[in-house]
mmCIF file of C-alpha atoms in Angstrom:
data_model
loop_
_atom_site.group_PDB
_atom_site.id
_atom_site.type_symbol
_atom_site.label_atom_id
_atom_site.label_comp_id
_atom_site.label_asym_id
_atom_site.label_seq_id
_atom_site.Cartn_x
_atom_site.Cartn_y
_atom_site.Cartn_z
ATOM 1 C CA MET A 1 -3.629 5.547 17.544
ATOM 2 C CA LYS A 2 -6.278 6.084 14.911
ATOM 3 C CA SER A 3 -4.355 7.476 12.003
ATOM 4 C CA ILE A 4 -6.779 7.167 9.099
ATOM 5 C CA LEU A 5 -10.538 7.328 9.325
ATOM 6 C CA LEU A 6 -10.967 6.555 5.638
ATOM 7 C CA SER A 7 -8.027 5.909 3.376
ATOM 8 C CA GLY A 8 -8.153 7.719 0.052
ATOM 9 C CA CYS A 9 -8.542 4.712 -2.180
ATOM 10 C CA ILE A 10 -11.406 3.478 -0.027
ATOM 11 C CA ALA A 11 -13.217 6.784 -0.028
ATOM 12 C CA ALA A 12 -13.162 6.630 -3.799
ATOM 13 C CA ALA A 13 -15.566 3.735 -3.592
ATOM 14 C CA LEU A 14 -18.264 6.220 -2.689
ATOM 15 C CA PHE A 15 -17.972 8.076 -5.996
ATOM 16 C CA SER A 16 -18.711 7.255 -9.611
ATOM 17 C CA CYS A 17 -17.584 8.934 -12.798
ATOM 18 C CA ASN A 18 -18.219 7.874 -16.381
ATOM 19 C CA GLY A 19 -18.705 4.267 -15.396
ATOM 20 C CA ALA A 20 -15.288 4.112 -13.717
ATOM 21 C CA GLY A 21 -16.572 4.059 -10.158
ATOM 22 C CA PRO A 22 -18.213 1.329 -8.065
ATOM 23 C CA THR A 23 -20.859 -1.006 -9.408
ATOM 24 C CA LYS A 24 -23.318 -3.440 -7.856
ATOM 25 C CA ALA A 25 -21.208 -6.291 -9.210
ATOM 26 C CA PRO A 26 -17.519 -6.593 -8.266
ATOM 27 C CA ASN A 27 -14.872 -5.478 -10.737
ATOM 28 C CA HIS A 28 -14.163 -8.900 -12.262
ATOM 29 C CA MET A 29 -10.791 -9.238 -13.904
ATOM 30 C CA LYS A 30 -10.672 -9.571 -17.663
ATOM 31 C CA PRO A 31 -7.001 -10.389 -18.272
ATOM 32 C CA VAL A 32 -6.063 -13.744 -16.740
ATOM 33 C CA ASN A 33 -2.269 -13.571 -16.468
ATOM 34 C CA PHE A 34 0.650 -11.156 -16.329
ATOM 35 C CA GLY A 35 1.154 -10.950 -20.090
ATOM 36 C CA GLU A 36 -2.477 -10.016 -20.648
ATOM 37 C CA ASP A 37 -2.272 -7.402 -17.896
ATOM 38 C CA VAL A 38 0.714 -5.845 -19.648
ATOM 39 C CA SER A 39 -1.105 -5.843 -22.985
ATOM 40 C CA PHE A 40 -4.116 -4.189 -21.368
ATOM 41 C CA LEU A 41 -1.980 -1.459 -19.816
ATOM 42 C CA GLN A 42 -0.111 -0.866 -23.074
ATOM 43 C CA GLN A 43 -3.434 -0.477 -24.847
ATOM 44 C CA HIS A 44 -4.565 2.329 -22.544
ATOM 45 C CA LEU A 45 -1.339 4.008 -21.350
ATOM 46 C CA LYS A 46 1.669 5.525 -23.079
ATOM 47 C CA ASN A 47 4.479 4.860 -20.615
ATOM 48 C CA VAL A 48 4.455 1.190 -19.621
ATOM 49 C CA VAL A 49 7.760 -0.486 -18.735
ATOM 50 C CA VAL A 50 8.393 -4.173 -17.978
ATOM 51 C CA LEU A 51 11.417 -4.921 -15.781
ATOM 52 C CA LYS A 52 13.174 -8.280 -15.844
ATOM 53 C CA ASN A 53 16.477 -9.972 -15.019
ATOM 54 C CA GLY A 54 17.808 -11.740 -18.130
ATOM 55 C CA SER A 55 16.055 -15.036 -18.702
ATOM 56 C CA ASP A 56 14.604 -15.200 -15.185
ATOM 57 C CA SER A 57 10.818 -15.609 -15.242
ATOM 58 C CA GLY A 58 10.134 -12.899 -12.657
ATOM 59 C CA ARG A 59 8.585 -9.766 -14.168
ATOM 60 C CA LEU A 60 7.369 -6.379 -13.018
ATOM 61 C CA VAL A 61 5.361 -3.705 -14.861
ATOM 62 C CA VAL A 62 5.447 -0.013 -13.910
ATOM 63 C CA THR A 63 4.135 3.226 -15.386
ATOM 64 C CA GLY A 64 5.073 6.873 -15.074
ATOM 65 C CA ASP A 65 1.542 7.790 -16.183
ATOM 66 C CA TYR A 66 0.367 6.793 -12.702
ATOM 67 C CA GLN A 67 3.100 8.404 -10.558
ATOM 68 C CA ALA A 68 5.768 5.696 -10.981
ATOM 69 C CA ARG A 69 3.326 3.030 -9.820
ATOM 70 C CA VAL A 70 4.104 -0.680 -9.700
ATOM 71 C CA MET A 71 1.011 -2.096 -11.353
ATOM 72 C CA THR A 72 1.638 -5.825 -10.967
ATOM 73 C CA SER A 73 4.272 -8.559 -10.929
ATOM 74 C CA THR A 74 4.642 -12.288 -11.522
ATOM 75 C CA THR A 75 6.978 -15.183 -10.790
ATOM 76 C CA GLY A 76 6.108 -16.961 -14.039
ATOM 77 C CA GLY A 77 6.641 -14.739 -17.079
ATOM 78 C CA ASP A 78 3.793 -13.778 -19.388
ATOM 79 C CA LYS A 79 1.725 -16.856 -18.486
ATOM 80 C CA GLY A 80 2.230 -16.473 -14.754
ATOM 81 C CA LYS A 81 -0.143 -15.297 -12.039
ATOM 82 C CA SER A 82 -0.453 -11.518 -11.746
ATOM 83 C CA PHE A 83 -0.330 -10.296 -8.135
ATOM 84 C CA GLY A 84 -1.517 -6.682 -8.314
ATOM 85 C CA TRP A 85 -5.161 -5.609 -8.352
ATOM 86 C CA ILE A 86 -5.940 -3.308 -11.296
ATOM 87 C CA ASN A 87 -9.055 -1.176 -11.639
ATOM 88 C CA TYR A 88 -9.778 -2.114 -15.259
ATOM 89 C CA ASN A 89 -12.921 0.019 -15.428
ATOM 90 C CA LEU A 90 -11.114 3.213 -14.488
ATOM 91 C CA VAL A 91 -7.976 2.536 -16.540
ATOM 92 C CA SER A 92 -9.959 1.718 -19.677
ATOM 93 C CA SER A 93 -12.205 4.769 -19.285
ATOM 94 C CA GLN A 94 -9.130 6.973 -19.899
ATOM 95 C CA GLN A 95 -10.865 9.673 -17.878
ATOM 96 C CA TYR A 96 -10.198 11.102 -14.456
ATOM 97 C CA ALA A 97 -12.617 10.483 -11.604
ATOM 98 C CA PRO A 98 -13.495 13.035 -8.883
ATOM 99 C CA HIS A 99 -11.681 13.027 -5.536
ATOM 100 C CA ILE A 100 -9.228 10.216 -6.406
ATOM 101 C CA ASN A 101 -8.131 8.058 -9.306
ATOM 102 C CA ALA A 102 -7.898 4.603 -7.769
ATOM 103 C CA PHE A 103 -6.163 2.902 -10.678
ATOM 104 C CA GLY A 104 -5.026 0.024 -8.482
ATOM 105 C CA GLY A 105 -1.485 -1.326 -8.554
ATOM 106 C CA GLU A 106 0.508 -3.235 -5.984
ATOM 107 C CA GLU A 107 2.581 -0.270 -4.841
ATOM 108 C CA ARG A 108 1.793 3.398 -5.287
ATOM 109 C CA PHE A 109 3.568 6.461 -3.922
ATOM 110 C CA TRP A 110 1.569 8.803 -1.716
ATOM 111 C CA LEU A 111 2.259 11.491 0.870
ATOM 112 C CA GLY A 112 0.691 11.864 4.312
ATOM 113 C CA PRO A 113 -1.135 13.039 6.307
ATOM 114 C CA GLU A 114 -4.547 12.677 4.752
ATOM 115 C CA GLY A 115 -6.651 14.446 7.405
ATOM 116 C CA GLY A 116 -6.123 16.637 10.455
ATOM 117 C CA GLN A 117 -4.817 20.167 10.913
ATOM 118 C CA TYR A 118 -1.877 19.337 8.636
ATOM 119 C CA ALA A 119 -3.968 17.437 6.061
ATOM 120 C CA LEU A 120 -2.841 17.296 2.446
ATOM 121 C CA PHE A 121 -6.240 16.125 1.168
ATOM 122 C CA PHE A 122 -8.379 19.056 2.373
ATOM 123 C CA PRO A 123 -8.242 22.769 1.507
ATOM 124 C CA PRO A 124 -7.604 25.198 4.388
ATOM 125 C CA GLY A 125 -10.595 25.832 6.618
ATOM 126 C CA LYS A 126 -13.014 23.438 4.944
ATOM 127 C CA PRO A 127 -14.927 20.736 6.837
ATOM 128 C CA PHE A 128 -13.452 17.242 6.902
ATOM 129 C CA ASP A 129 -16.088 15.645 4.712
ATOM 130 C CA PHE A 130 -16.242 13.873 1.363
ATOM 131 C CA ALA A 131 -17.347 16.977 -0.506
ATOM 132 C CA ASN A 132 -14.031 18.669 0.299
ATOM 133 C CA TRP A 133 -11.757 15.605 0.182
ATOM 134 C CA GLN A 134 -9.370 15.645 -2.791
ATOM 135 C CA THR A 135 -6.224 13.664 -3.533
ATOM 136 C CA PRO A 136 -3.459 16.128 -4.499
ATOM 137 C CA GLY A 137 -2.641 16.032 -8.201
ATOM 138 C CA LEU A 138 1.060 15.526 -7.424
ATOM 139 C CA ILE A 139 0.240 12.009 -6.209
ATOM 140 C CA ASP A 140 -2.899 11.353 -8.254
ATOM 141 C CA THR A 141 -2.741 12.683 -11.828
ATOM 142 C CA ALA A 142 0.852 13.859 -12.402
ATOM 143 C CA HIS A 143 2.957 11.976 -14.955
ATOM 144 C CA TYR A 144 6.398 11.239 -13.532
ATOM 145 C CA THR A 145 9.485 11.571 -15.735
ATOM 146 C CA VAL A 146 12.011 8.781 -16.302
ATOM 147 C CA THR A 147 15.542 9.890 -15.420
ATOM 148 C CA ALA A 148 17.359 6.526 -15.628
ATOM 149 C CA GLN A 149 16.507 3.058 -16.900
ATOM 150 C CA SER A 150 18.049 -0.381 -17.299
ATOM 151 C CA GLU A 151 16.733 -3.888 -17.897
ATOM 152 C CA ASN A 152 15.880 -4.410 -14.224
ATOM 153 C CA SER A 153 15.450 -0.903 -12.784
ATOM 154 C CA ILE A 154 13.916 2.482 -13.520
ATOM 155 C CA THR A 155 14.074 5.876 -11.802
ATOM 156 C CA TYR A 156 11.397 8.575 -11.910
ATOM 157 C CA GLN A 157 11.390 12.181 -10.777
ATOM 158 C CA GLN A 158 8.727 14.807 -10.201
ATOM 159 C CA GLU A 159 8.782 18.282 -8.702
ATOM 160 C CA GLY A 160 5.794 20.151 -7.377
ATOM 161 C CA THR A 161 4.178 22.202 -4.667
ATOM 162 C CA ILE A 162 1.656 20.971 -2.158
ATOM 163 C CA GLN A 163 -0.343 22.901 0.459
ATOM 164 C CA ASN A 164 -1.725 21.562 3.705
ATOM 165 C CA TYR A 165 -4.837 22.385 5.712
ATOM 166 C CA LYS A 166 -2.935 24.909 7.838
ATOM 167 C CA GLY A 167 -1.952 26.785 4.665
ATOM 168 C CA SER A 168 1.699 25.772 4.738
ATOM 169 C CA THR A 169 3.265 25.286 1.323
ATOM 170 C CA PHE A 170 5.869 22.631 0.572
ATOM 171 C CA GLN A 171 8.083 22.769 -2.492
ATOM 172 C CA LEU A 172 9.470 19.299 -3.006
ATOM 173 C CA GLN A 173 11.117 16.920 -5.390
ATOM 174 C CA ILE A 174 10.127 13.256 -5.506
ATOM 175 C CA ASN A 175 12.592 10.607 -6.660
ATOM 176 C CA ARG A 176 11.559 6.985 -6.921
ATOM 177 C CA THR A 177 13.671 4.054 -8.113
ATOM 178 C CA ILE A 178 12.103 0.639 -8.688
ATOM 179 C CA ARG A 179 14.496 -2.309 -8.950
ATOM 180 C CA LEU A 180 13.633 -5.918 -9.699
ATOM 181 C CA LEU A 181 15.654 -8.153 -7.384
ATOM 182 C CA ASN A 182 17.501 -11.334 -8.320
ATOM 183 C CA ASN A 183 17.608 -14.580 -6.337
ATOM 184 C CA ALA A 184 20.665 -13.529 -4.337
ATOM 185 C CA ASP A 185 18.963 -10.245 -3.416
ATOM 186 C CA ILE A 186 15.876 -12.116 -2.241
ATOM 187 C CA VAL A 187 17.881 -14.439 0.008
ATOM 188 C CA SER A 188 19.752 -11.445 1.412
ATOM 189 C CA SER A 189 16.483 -9.600 2.085
ATOM 190 C CA ILE A 190 14.837 -12.374 4.095
ATOM 191 C CA GLY A 191 18.041 -13.702 5.675
ATOM 192 C CA PHE A 192 17.712 -17.385 4.762
ATOM 193 C CA ALA A 193 17.734 -19.687 1.730
ATOM 194 C CA LEU A 194 14.381 -20.334 0.103
ATOM 195 C CA PRO A 195 12.863 -23.771 0.687
ATOM 196 C CA ALA A 196 12.955 -26.162 -2.263
ATOM 197 C CA GLY A 197 9.994 -25.795 -4.610
ATOM 198 C CA ILE A 198 9.487 -22.052 -4.114
ATOM 199 C CA SER A 199 9.409 -19.640 -7.065
ATOM 200 C CA SER A 200 9.674 -15.942 -6.347
ATOM 201 C CA VAL A 201 9.635 -12.376 -7.610
ATOM 202 C CA ALA A 202 10.646 -9.327 -5.601
ATOM 203 C CA TYR A 203 11.379 -5.652 -6.032
ATOM 204 C CA GLU A 204 12.661 -2.758 -3.966
ATOM 205 C CA THR A 205 11.441 0.803 -4.226
ATOM 206 C CA ASP A 206 13.800 3.556 -3.058
ATOM 207 C CA ASN A 207 11.813 6.732 -2.408
ATOM 208 C CA THR A 208 12.980 10.213 -1.437
ATOM 209 C CA ILE A 209 11.347 13.571 -0.929
ATOM 210 C CA THR A 210 13.586 16.643 -0.924
ATOM 211 C CA ASN A 211 12.788 20.066 0.488
ATOM 212 C CA LYS A 212 13.274 22.338 -2.552
ATOM 213 C CA GLY A 213 12.184 25.485 -0.736
ATOM 214 C CA ASP A 214 14.359 28.165 0.820
ATOM 215 C CA SER A 215 13.501 27.454 4.457
ATOM 216 C CA SER A 216 13.267 24.492 6.814
ATOM 217 C CA TRP A 217 10.035 22.624 7.381
ATOM 218 C CA GLN A 218 8.707 23.168 10.895
ATOM 219 C CA GLU A 219 6.697 20.725 12.982
ATOM 220 C CA GLU A 220 4.252 23.451 14.026
ATOM 221 C CA ASN A 221 3.420 24.039 10.328
ATOM 222 C CA GLY A 222 3.055 20.361 9.499
ATOM 223 C CA LEU A 223 5.395 17.722 8.105
ATOM 224 C CA LEU A 224 5.195 15.146 5.306
ATOM 225 C CA SER A 225 5.617 11.391 5.315
ATOM 226 C CA ILE A 226 6.158 8.919 2.488
ATOM 227 C CA TRP A 227 3.188 6.544 2.266
ATOM 228 C CA LEU A 228 3.344 3.349 0.180
ATOM 229 C CA LEU A 229 0.096 1.472 -0.515
ATOM 230 C CA GLY A 230 -0.325 -1.926 -2.147
ATOM 231 C CA MET A 231 -3.545 -3.327 -3.606
ATOM 232 C CA PHE A 232 -3.713 -7.099 -4.056
ATOM 233 C CA LYS A 233 -6.218 -9.737 -5.180
ATOM 234 C CA PRO A 234 -8.294 -11.370 -2.423
ATOM 235 C CA SER A 235 -9.691 -14.879 -2.086
ATOM 236 C CA ASP A 236 -11.783 -16.803 0.428
ATOM 237 C CA GLN A 237 -8.565 -18.464 1.571
ATOM 238 C CA THR A 238 -6.410 -15.348 2.036
ATOM 239 C CA ALA A 239 -5.272 -13.894 5.352
ATOM 240 C CA ILE A 240 -3.198 -10.771 5.966
ATOM 241 C CA VAL A 241 -0.365 -11.458 8.396
ATOM 242 C CA ALA A 242 1.141 -8.661 10.504
ATOM 243 C CA PRO A 243 3.778 -9.209 13.202
ATOM 244 C CA PHE A 244 3.966 -6.850 16.182
ATOM 245 C CA ARG A 245 6.057 -6.343 19.295
ATOM 246 C CA PRO A 246 4.491 -8.204 22.225
ATOM 247 C CA GLY A 247 3.885 -6.586 25.574
ATOM 248 C CA ARG A 248 1.188 -6.020 28.176
ATOM 249 C CA ASP A 249 -0.077 -2.882 26.438
ATOM 250 C CA ALA A 250 0.546 -3.983 22.836
ATOM 251 C CA ARG A 251 -3.173 -4.304 22.094
ATOM 252 C CA GLN A 252 -3.645 -0.609 22.914
ATOM 253 C CA HIS A 253 -1.439 0.283 19.962
ATOM 254 C CA ILE A 254 -3.439 -1.750 17.433
ATOM 255 C CA THR A 255 -6.514 0.028 16.065
ATOM 256 C CA ASP A 256 -9.241 -2.182 14.598
ATOM 257 C CA ASP A 257 -12.355 0.004 14.480
ATOM 258 C CA TYR A 258 -11.857 2.451 11.614
ATOM 259 C CA PHE A 259 -15.130 1.353 9.972
ATOM 260 C CA GLY A 260 -16.624 -0.169 13.074
ATOM 261 C CA LYS A 261 -15.101 -2.931 15.126
ATOM 262 C CA ILE A 262 -13.687 -5.766 13.016
ATOM 263 C CA PRO A 263 -15.584 -8.903 14.130
ATOM 264 C CA PRO A 264 -13.526 -11.645 15.825
ATOM 265 C CA GLN A 265 -14.096 -14.108 12.995
ATOM 266 C CA ASN A 266 -12.216 -11.688 10.710
ATOM 267 C CA LEU A 267 -9.373 -10.740 13.055
ATOM 268 C CA GLN A 268 -7.187 -12.825 15.336
ATOM 269 C CA VAL A 269 -4.641 -11.071 17.558
ATOM 270 C CA LYS A 270 -2.442 -13.532 19.400
ATOM 271 C CA ASP A 271 0.994 -13.361 20.982
ATOM 272 C CA SER A 272 3.039 -11.301 18.489
ATOM 273 C CA LEU A 273 1.103 -11.919 15.286
ATOM 274 C CA LEU A 274 -2.272 -10.915 13.911
ATOM 275 C CA LEU A 275 -4.318 -12.550 11.160
ATOM 276 C CA PHE A 276 -6.879 -10.494 9.239
ATOM 277 C CA ARG A 277 -9.287 -12.026 6.736
ATOM 278 C CA ALA A 278 -8.672 -10.718 3.180
ATOM 279 C CA ASP A 279 -11.597 -12.070 1.186
ATOM 280 C CA GLY A 280 -12.797 -8.743 -0.283
ATOM 281 C CA LYS A 281 -16.239 -9.342 1.233
ATOM 282 C CA SER A 282 -16.233 -7.485 4.561
ATOM 283 C CA ARG A 283 -14.949 -3.932 4.800
ATOM 284 C CA GLY A 284 -12.520 -3.299 7.638
ATOM 285 C CA LYS A 285 -9.246 -1.575 8.408
ATOM 286 C CA LEU A 286 -6.622 -1.794 11.109
ATOM 287 C CA GLY A 287 -3.467 0.101 12.018
ATOM 288 C CA LEU A 288 -0.333 -0.589 14.014
ATOM 289 C CA SER A 289 1.507 2.121 15.907
ATOM 290 C CA PRO A 290 5.282 2.370 15.425
ATOM 291 C CA LEU A 291 5.569 1.422 19.102
ATOM 292 C CA VAL A 292 4.488 -2.134 18.192
ATOM 293 C CA ALA A 293 4.696 -2.478 14.394
ATOM 294 C CA LYS A 294 7.407 -4.765 13.027
ATOM 295 C CA ARG A 295 8.801 -5.127 9.525
ATOM 296 C CA GLY A 296 7.372 -7.991 7.532
ATOM 297 C CA ALA A 297 3.604 -7.632 7.133
ATOM 298 C CA GLY A 298 2.150 -9.587 4.240
ATOM 299 C CA SER A 299 -0.377 -12.277 3.388
ATOM 300 C CA ILE A 300 -0.930 -15.967 2.713
ATOM 301 C CA ASP A 301 -3.301 -17.193 0.004
ATOM 302 C CA LEU A 302 -4.051 -20.891 0.549
ATOM 303 C CA GLU A 303 -6.309 -21.031 -2.499
ATOM 304 C CA ASN A 304 -3.510 -20.073 -4.899
ATOM 305 C CA ASN A 305 -0.571 -21.279 -2.768
ATOM 306 C CA THR A 306 1.106 -17.895 -2.624
ATOM 307 C CA LEU A 307 2.748 -15.856 0.126
ATOM 308 C CA THR A 308 3.535 -12.135 0.068
ATOM 309 C CA VAL A 309 5.734 -10.176 2.464
ATOM 310 C CA LEU A 310 6.620 -6.469 2.624
ATOM 311 C CA LEU A 311 9.851 -5.367 4.289
ATOM 312 C CA TYR A 312 10.246 -1.782 5.525
ATOM 313 C CA ASP A 313 11.839 0.103 8.411
ATOM 314 C CA VAL A 314 9.951 1.236 11.504
ATOM 315 C CA VAL A 315 11.230 4.001 13.811
ATOM 316 C CA PRO A 316 9.590 3.191 17.184
ATOM 317 C CA GLN A 317 10.018 6.695 18.619
ATOM 318 C CA GLY A 318 9.535 8.497 15.298
ATOM 319 C CA ARG A 319 6.903 11.085 14.416
ATOM 320 C CA TYR A 320 4.230 9.347 12.329
ATOM 321 C CA VAL A 321 1.536 11.562 10.853
ATOM 322 C CA ASN A 322 -2.039 11.105 12.024
ATOM 323 C CA SER A 323 -4.504 11.142 9.127
ATOM 324 C CA LYS A 324 -7.791 11.050 11.032
ATOM 325 C CA TRP A 325 -10.422 13.393 9.559
ATOM 326 C CA GLU A 326 -10.582 15.841 12.471
ATOM 327 C CA LEU A 327 -8.513 18.432 14.318
ATOM 328 C CA GLN A 328 -6.238 16.209 16.368
ATOM 329 C CA LYS A 329 -4.741 16.280 19.841
ATOM 330 C CA GLU A 330 -1.761 14.213 18.688
ATOM 331 C CA PRO A 331 -1.055 14.896 14.997
ATOM 332 C CA PHE A 332 2.227 12.935 15.069
ATOM 333 C CA LYS A 333 0.931 9.790 16.779
ATOM 334 C CA GLY A 334 -0.200 7.920 13.677
ATOM 335 C CA ASP A 335 0.310 4.419 12.303
ATOM 336 C CA ALA A 336 3.391 2.885 10.719
ATOM 337 C CA VAL A 337 1.488 -0.014 9.111
ATOM 338 C CA ASN A 338 -2.106 -0.316 7.901
ATOM 339 C CA CYS A 339 -4.107 -3.209 6.460
ATOM 340 C CA TYR A 340 -7.487 -3.101 4.717
ATOM 341 C CA ASN A 341 -10.025 -5.652 3.519
ATOM 342 C CA ASP A 342 -12.463 -4.357 0.919
ATOM 343 C CA GLY A 343 -16.167 -5.092 1.014
ATOM 344 C CA PRO A 344 -19.573 -3.785 -0.087
ATOM 345 C CA LEU A 345 -20.788 -0.430 1.157
ATOM 346 C CA ALA A 346 -24.227 0.017 2.686
ATOM 347 C CA ASP A 347 -25.798 0.601 -0.731
ATOM 348 C CA GLY A 348 -24.244 -2.573 -2.173
ATOM 349 C CA THR A 349 -21.659 -0.851 -4.345
ATOM 350 C CA GLN A 350 -18.026 -1.889 -4.283
ATOM 351 C CA MET A 351 -14.930 -0.650 -6.073
ATOM 352 C CA GLY A 352 -12.969 -3.883 -5.599
ATOM 353 C CA PRO A 353 -12.687 -6.502 -4.403
ATOM 354 C CA PHE A 354 -9.095 -6.115 -3.203
ATOM 355 C CA TYR A 355 -7.096 -5.963 -0.003
ATOM 356 C CA GLU A 356 -4.314 -3.594 0.984
ATOM 357 C CA VAL A 357 -1.080 -3.639 2.956
ATOM 358 C CA GLU A 358 0.394 -0.170 3.562
ATOM 359 C CA SER A 359 3.481 1.241 5.253
ATOM 360 C CA SER A 360 4.615 4.788 6.058
ATOM 361 C CA SER A 361 7.836 6.556 6.862
ATOM 362 C CA ASP A 362 8.251 8.773 9.866
ATOM 363 C CA ALA A 363 7.936 12.538 9.253
ATOM 364 C CA ARG A 364 10.930 14.847 9.585
ATOM 365 C CA ALA A 365 11.572 18.594 9.710
ATOM 366 C CA LEU A 366 13.752 18.790 6.605
ATOM 367 C CA LYS A 367 16.121 21.690 6.119
ATOM 368 C CA ALA A 368 16.303 23.381 2.705
ATOM 369 C CA GLY A 369 17.889 20.874 0.326
ATOM 370 C CA GLU A 370 17.597 17.987 2.799
ATOM 371 C CA SER A 371 15.907 14.681 1.879
ATOM 372 C CA LEU A 372 13.860 11.971 3.565
ATOM 373 C CA ARG A 373 14.531 8.478 2.215
ATOM 374 C CA TYR A 374 12.228 5.468 2.619
ATOM 375 C CA ARG A 375 12.647 2.025 1.100
ATOM 376 C CA GLN A 376 10.345 -0.960 0.873
ATOM 377 C CA THR A 377 10.819 -4.448 -0.550
ATOM 378 C CA THR A 378 7.854 -6.486 -1.789
ATOM 379 C CA LEU A 379 8.344 -10.228 -2.205
ATOM 380 C CA HIS A 380 5.926 -12.772 -3.700
ATOM 381 C CA PHE A 381 6.386 -16.539 -3.378
ATOM 382 C CA GLU A 382 4.607 -19.500 -4.972
ATOM 383 C CA GLY A 383 4.964 -23.186 -4.157
ATOM 384 C CA ASP A 384 3.269 -26.307 -2.876
ATOM 385 C CA ARG A 385 1.809 -26.452 0.622
ATOM 386 C CA LYS A 386 4.895 -28.092 2.124
ATOM 387 C CA ALA A 387 7.221 -25.415 0.746
ATOM 388 C CA LEU A 388 4.909 -22.593 1.859
ATOM 389 C CA GLN A 389 4.703 -24.131 5.313
ATOM 390 C CA ALA A 390 8.491 -24.049 5.637
ATOM 391 C CA LEU A 391 8.580 -20.449 4.411
ATOM 392 C CA ALA A 392 5.797 -19.242 6.731
ATOM 393 C CA MET A 393 7.513 -20.859 9.694
ATOM 394 C CA GLN A 394 10.824 -19.171 8.915
ATOM 395 C CA LEU A 395 9.238 -15.773 8.324
ATOM 396 C CA TRP A 396 6.610 -15.672 11.064
ATOM 397 C CA GLN A 397 6.721 -18.938 13.038
ATOM 398 C CA LEU A 398 3.252 -19.472 11.599
ATOM 399 C CA PRO A 399 1.942 -22.977 10.806
ATOM 400 C CA LEU A 400 -0.407 -23.001 7.824
ATOM 401 C CA GLU A 401 -2.797 -25.096 9.882
ATOM 402 C CA ASP A 402 -3.333 -22.036 12.080
ATOM 403 C CA VAL A 403 -4.155 -19.938 9.024
ATOM 404 C CA GLN A 404 -6.544 -22.591 7.710
ATOM 405 C CA HIS A 405 -8.283 -22.853 11.087
ATOM 406 C CA PHE A 406 -8.678 -19.072 11.282
ATOM 407 C CA LEU A 407 -10.123 -18.834 7.769
ATOM 408 C CA THR A 408 -12.641 -21.646 8.292
ATOM 409 C CA ASN A 409 -13.762 -20.324 11.699
ATOM 410 C CA LYS A 410 -16.704 -18.168 10.628
#
């Protein structure tokens, strides 16, 4: 089930433009909290919006300049920790890079598939190599338009045309609403009351693509999926957590060798849960098929006492696009969930460090005027070790001692 040989934002690490690409030294953060991140973005962008709920300290910053992207969030107001990874070098350059503009941000809107006979990132007939790989402008450089806005939510819209490797053309409209959730919403999302001592921030994105053409999309011409990718800050004490459906053949539906086999000290697959080191120091990627993927992948950062969880729907028997960079035998047998840990390339350069948690919708043959809707909720929690332990047990039946043991077992 190898759906992505190289994800777009990772491939960008191989390119450099006007000082905005990778460097020998990691991209150290300059701003130190959420308020400074917002000020930085406002300095370099025109359409920066902060969402909040009254006097609550949770905040979220988004921008239409980067395709309705959630750049970062916090539980603690302007002085609070900022969860999203931002590519300060590229943003401040105010120039576009070749192949992709990896601005960062903790949730961006993309479309799949990336590679294959129905690829959106390669022109028809060209080899599947870096020279021909290009992120479509509709999801890379387009500025999305605000159609509705309130204190805690904002809606963007964009129309465009996109062509795949087969030569099929898709006329579509993208609608994306981002809503900051309140405490009652958070409890409803996870299904239980938060342990005492936990502070939180959460948001839901409601994404649709609509077939604006005159004819139905056909599977034999390729289909589109909604692909949501989050880039977060790593640490030596961070592990990605991904639940999966257990079974005798479950391991066959988990791919862990996109960039070579992930070494056992960086990946633990046990029972119905996997742990993946997210230190930004060792490049690796894994994927979970919809046959085993479960809602609720996320991460635990024991250095900063934070926990992140993403909630999304999985359609076990759905068609999920395969993004591998080759002509494929099974173009609709791709992944529903992907996770990535950044690390240096062979030449020592690195765009990050960051880690990613990604989810995708299934792909559907939309009739003219029909829409595909896909929603995801991202939740961040902060608290002391006791409170995080209670939360991790309720979410994943995961003792923090197990996470600590995994992270110290090198």
